[in-house]
Coordinates of C-alpha atoms and ligand atoms in Angstrom, one line a residue:
M1 CA 55.5 -91.5 10.9
I2 CA 51.8 -90.7 11.7
I3 CA 49.2 -93.4 11.9
A4 CA 45.6 -92.1 12.1
I5 CA 42.9 -94.4 13.4
D6 CA 39.2 -93.3 13.3
G7 CA 35.9 -95.1 13.8
P8 CA 32.6 -95.1 15.7
A9 CA 32.1 -95.6 19.4
A10 CA 33.3 -98.9 20.8
S11 CA 34.7 -100.1 17.5
G12 CA 37.9 -101.1 19.3
K13 CA 40.1 -98.3 17.9
G14 CA 41.5 -97.4 21.3
T15 CA 42.9 -100.8 22.1
L16 CA 44.1 -101.2 18.6
G17 CA 45.8 -97.8 18.7
K18 CA 47.6 -98.7 21.9
R19 CA 48.7 -102.1 20.6
L20 CA 49.8 -100.7 17.3
A21 CA 51.9 -98.0 19.0
A22 CA 53.5 -100.6 21.3
H23 CA 54.3 -102.7 18.2
Y24 CA 56.2 -99.8 16.5
G25 CA 57.5 -98.1 19.6
F26 CA 55.5 -95.0 18.8
H27 CA 53.6 -92.6 21.1
H28 CA 49.8 -93.1 21.4
L29 CA 47.1 -90.6 22.0
D30 CA 43.5 -91.6 22.6
T31 CA 41.9 -88.3 21.6
G32 CA 38.5 -89.3 23.0
L33 CA 40.1 -88.8 26.4
I34 CA 40.7 -85.1 25.6
Y35 CA 37.0 -84.4 24.9
R36 CA 36.0 -86.5 27.9
A37 CA 38.4 -84.4 30.1
V38 CA 36.8 -81.2 28.7
A39 CA 33.4 -82.5 29.6
R40 CA 34.5 -83.5 33.1
A41 CA 36.1 -80.0 33.7
L42 CA 32.8 -78.4 32.6
L43 CA 30.7 -80.6 34.9
E44 CA 33.1 -80.1 37.8
G45 CA 32.8 -76.3 37.3
G46 CA 29.0 -76.5 37.4
H47 CA 28.7 -75.4 33.8
P48 CA 26.2 -76.8 31.3
L49 CA 27.7 -78.9 28.5
D50 CA 26.6 -76.4 25.8
D51 CA 28.5 -73.5 27.5
E52 CA 30.9 -72.8 24.7
V53 CA 32.8 -70.1 26.5
H54 CA 33.7 -72.2 29.5
A55 CA 34.2 -75.3 27.3
E56 CA 36.8 -73.4 25.2
Q57 CA 38.6 -72.3 28.4
A58 CA 38.6 -75.8 29.7
A59 CA 40.0 -77.1 26.4
R60 CA 42.9 -74.5 26.4
R61 CA 43.8 -75.4 30.0
L62 CA 43.9 -79.1 29.5
E63 CA 46.8 -81.0 31.0
A64 CA 47.7 -84.4 29.6
A65 CA 48.5 -85.5 33.1
R66 CA 44.8 -85.4 33.9
F67 CA 43.8 -88.0 31.3
D68 CA 43.7 -90.7 34.0
E69 CA 41.6 -93.2 32.2
G70 CA 39.4 -94.7 35.0
A71 CA 37.4 -91.6 35.8
L72 CA 36.9 -90.6 32.2
K73 CA 36.0 -93.9 30.7
S74 CA 32.3 -94.1 32.0
Q75 CA 29.4 -94.2 29.6
A76 CA 28.1 -90.9 31.0
M77 CA 31.4 -89.1 30.3
G78 CA 31.4 -90.5 26.7
E79 CA 27.9 -89.1 26.2
A80 CA 28.9 -85.7 27.8
A81 CA 32.0 -85.7 25.6
S82 CA 30.0 -86.1 22.4
V83 CA 28.0 -83.0 23.4
V84 CA 31.0 -80.7 24.0
S85 CA 32.9 -82.1 21.1
A86 CA 30.3 -80.7 18.7
L87 CA 31.2 -77.1 19.8
P88 CA 33.4 -75.6 17.1
K89 CA 35.6 -73.5 19.5
V90 CA 36.4 -76.6 21.6
R91 CA 37.6 -78.5 18.5
A92 CA 39.6 -75.5 17.3
A93 CA 41.3 -75.1 20.7
L94 CA 42.5 -78.7 20.6
V95 CA 43.9 -78.9 17.1
D96 CA 47.5 -77.7 18.0
F97 CA 47.8 -80.0 20.9
Q98 CA 46.9 -83.0 18.8
R99 CA 49.2 -81.9 15.9
R100 CA 52.1 -81.4 18.2
F101 CA 51.6 -84.8 19.6
A102 CA 51.4 -86.3 16.1
G103 CA 54.8 -84.8 15.3
R104 CA 56.6 -86.5 18.1
P105 CA 59.5 -88.6 16.9
P106 CA 59.9 -91.4 16.0
G107 CA 56.1 -91.6 15.3
A108 CA 52.7 -91.4 16.8
V109 CA 49.4 -93.2 16.6
L110 CA 46.3 -91.1 17.3
D111 CA 42.8 -92.5 17.5
G112 CA 39.5 -90.6 17.3
R113 CA 36.9 -89.4 14.9
D114 CA 38.6 -86.8 12.7
I115 CA 42.3 -87.6 12.8
G116 CA 42.5 -88.7 9.2
T117 CA 40.2 -86.0 7.9
V118 CA 41.0 -82.8 9.9
I119 CA 43.8 -83.2 12.5
C120 CA 46.3 -85.1 10.3
P121 CA 45.1 -85.2 6.7
Q122 CA 48.8 -85.9 5.7
A123 CA 49.0 -89.0 8.0
D124 CA 51.2 -91.7 6.5
V125 CA 48.6 -94.4 7.2
K126 CA 44.9 -94.0 7.9
I127 CA 42.7 -96.8 9.2
F128 CA 39.0 -96.5 9.7
V129 CA 37.8 -99.2 12.1
I130 CA 34.3 -100.6 12.0
A131 CA 32.4 -103.4 13.6
S132 CA 28.7 -104.3 13.6
E133 CA 26.4 -102.5 16.1
Q134 CA 25.7 -105.7 18.0
E135 CA 29.3 -106.6 18.3
R136 CA 30.2 -103.1 19.5
A137 CA 27.4 -103.2 22.1
R138 CA 28.5 -106.7 23.2
R139 CA 32.2 -105.5 23.7
R140 CA 31.2 -102.4 25.5
A141 CA 28.8 -104.3 27.8
A142 CA 31.6 -106.9 28.6
E143 CA 33.9 -104.0 29.4
L144 CA 31.4 -102.4 31.7
R145 CA 30.6 -105.7 33.4
A146 CA 34.3 -106.4 34.0
G147 CA 34.4 -103.0 35.8
G148 CA 31.7 -104.3 38.2
N149 CA 28.8 -102.5 36.6
M150 CA 25.2 -103.9 36.1
V151 CA 24.6 -103.8 32.4
D152 CA 21.6 -103.7 30.1
E153 CA 23.0 -104.5 26.7
E154 CA 20.0 -102.9 24.9
A155 CA 20.6 -99.7 26.7
V156 CA 24.3 -99.9 25.8
L157 CA 23.4 -100.4 22.1
A158 CA 21.0 -97.4 22.2
D159 CA 23.8 -95.2 23.8
I160 CA 26.3 -96.2 21.1
L161 CA 23.8 -95.5 18.3
R162 CA 22.8 -92.1 19.7
R163 CA 26.5 -91.1 20.1
D164 CA 27.4 -92.2 16.6
E165 CA 24.5 -90.2 15.2
R166 CA 25.5 -87.1 17.0
D167 CA 29.2 -87.6 15.9
R168 CA 28.2 -88.2 12.3
G169 CA 25.7 -85.4 12.1
R170 CA 27.7 -82.5 13.6
A171 CA 28.6 -79.5 11.4
V172 CA 32.3 -79.4 12.3
A173 CA 34.7 -82.4 11.8
P174 CA 31.9 -85.1 11.7
L175 CA 32.8 -88.8 12.0
R176 CA 33.6 -90.1 8.6
A177 CA 36.3 -92.1 6.8
A178 CA 38.9 -90.1 4.9
A179 CA 38.9 -90.9 1.2
D180 CA 42.3 -92.5 1.5
A181 CA 41.6 -94.5 4.7
H182 CA 41.9 -98.3 4.8
L183 CA 38.7 -99.9 6.1
L184 CA 39.2 -102.5 8.9
D185 CA 36.2 -104.5 9.9
T186 CA 36.8 -106.1 13.3
T187 CA 33.4 -107.7 13.7
H188 CA 34.9 -111.2 13.4
L189 CA 38.4 -110.4 14.7
D190 CA 39.7 -110.7 18.2
I191 CA 42.2 -108.0 19.3
D192 CA 45.3 -110.0 18.3
A193 CA 43.9 -110.6 14.8
A194 CA 42.8 -106.9 14.5
V195 CA 46.4 -105.8 15.4
R196 CA 47.8 -108.2 12.8
A197 CA 45.5 -106.8 10.2
A198 CA 46.4 -103.3 11.1
V199 CA 50.2 -104.1 11.0
D200 CA 49.6 -105.6 7.6
I201 CA 48.0 -102.4 6.4
V202 CA 50.9 -100.3 7.7
E203 CA 53.5 -102.6 6.2
A204 CA 51.7 -102.6 2.8
V205 CA 51.8 -98.8 2.8
R206 CA 55.5 -98.7 3.8
A207 CA 56.4 -101.2 1.2
G208 CA 54.4 -99.3 -1.4
R209 CA 56.4 -96.2 -0.6
G210 CA 59.8 -97.9 -0.7
H211 CA 60.3 -97.8 3.1
G212 CA 59.8 -101.4 3.8
Ligands
LIG301 O1 36.5 -92.3 21.5 P1 35.6 -91.9 22.7 O2 34.4 -92.8 22.9 O3 36.4 -91.9 24.0 O4 35.1 -90.5 22.4 C1 34.2 -89.8 23.2 C2 33.5 -88.7 22.4 O5 34.4 -87.7 22.1 C3 33.0 -89.2 21.0 O6 31.7 -89.7 21.1 C4 33.1 -88.0 20.2 O7 31.9 -87.2 20.3 C5 34.2 -87.2 20.8 N1 35.4 -87.3 20.0 C6 35.6 -86.4 18.9 N2 36.7 -86.4 18.2 C7 37.7 -87.2 18.5 C8 37.6 -88.1 19.6 C9 36.4 -88.1 20.3 O8 34.6 -85.7 18.6 N3 38.9 -87.1 17.8

């Protein structure tokens, strides 16, 4: 079974994906980490973020073992990732890796921007997670503060909006909900309630198909 979770920056889809995977005993892939790892490899190699040749090489050489979250989770790396992720050759180089992961038994949850539309259009369940801009900025700021950073919430909001605009506006695999995605608005939900709502969606789909 494949569960595809997409949504804008700081919508909570990563935490939701992890918790949903744990609930079902499925594998979980936070695909944002892949693009962040490509951006980090480029920066470490001293290459500009729009260097498509080196970016594609970095994408083909990625090792999942290097997706150690701490180093990749910074705002700056998210911003850099949104630049390299717009390069068509980078996206193309990463399709097989993600599809292989999605096929792992007994099931997988992948979260990102184009899972339901491009990577796994045949996913059993697609969830598009949204939350208000203010709530997303508040959550991201709290996360950064918890990590010991000084935070200007206005700047965090501006960052999130700029990244969403770039992700929605790119030519290849832009951020958007698949036509058959279930919309989940988490603005007024804490994480436990969001997980329950997501499980309800999955169970409703399974019941509808006679699996439940
Ligand atoms: O989800 P996260 O914030 O970690 O993603 C970082 C950036 O990677 C996003 O802003 C987006 O540009 C890119 N991304 C993408 N496709 C995905 C996942 C992430 O383009 N499936």
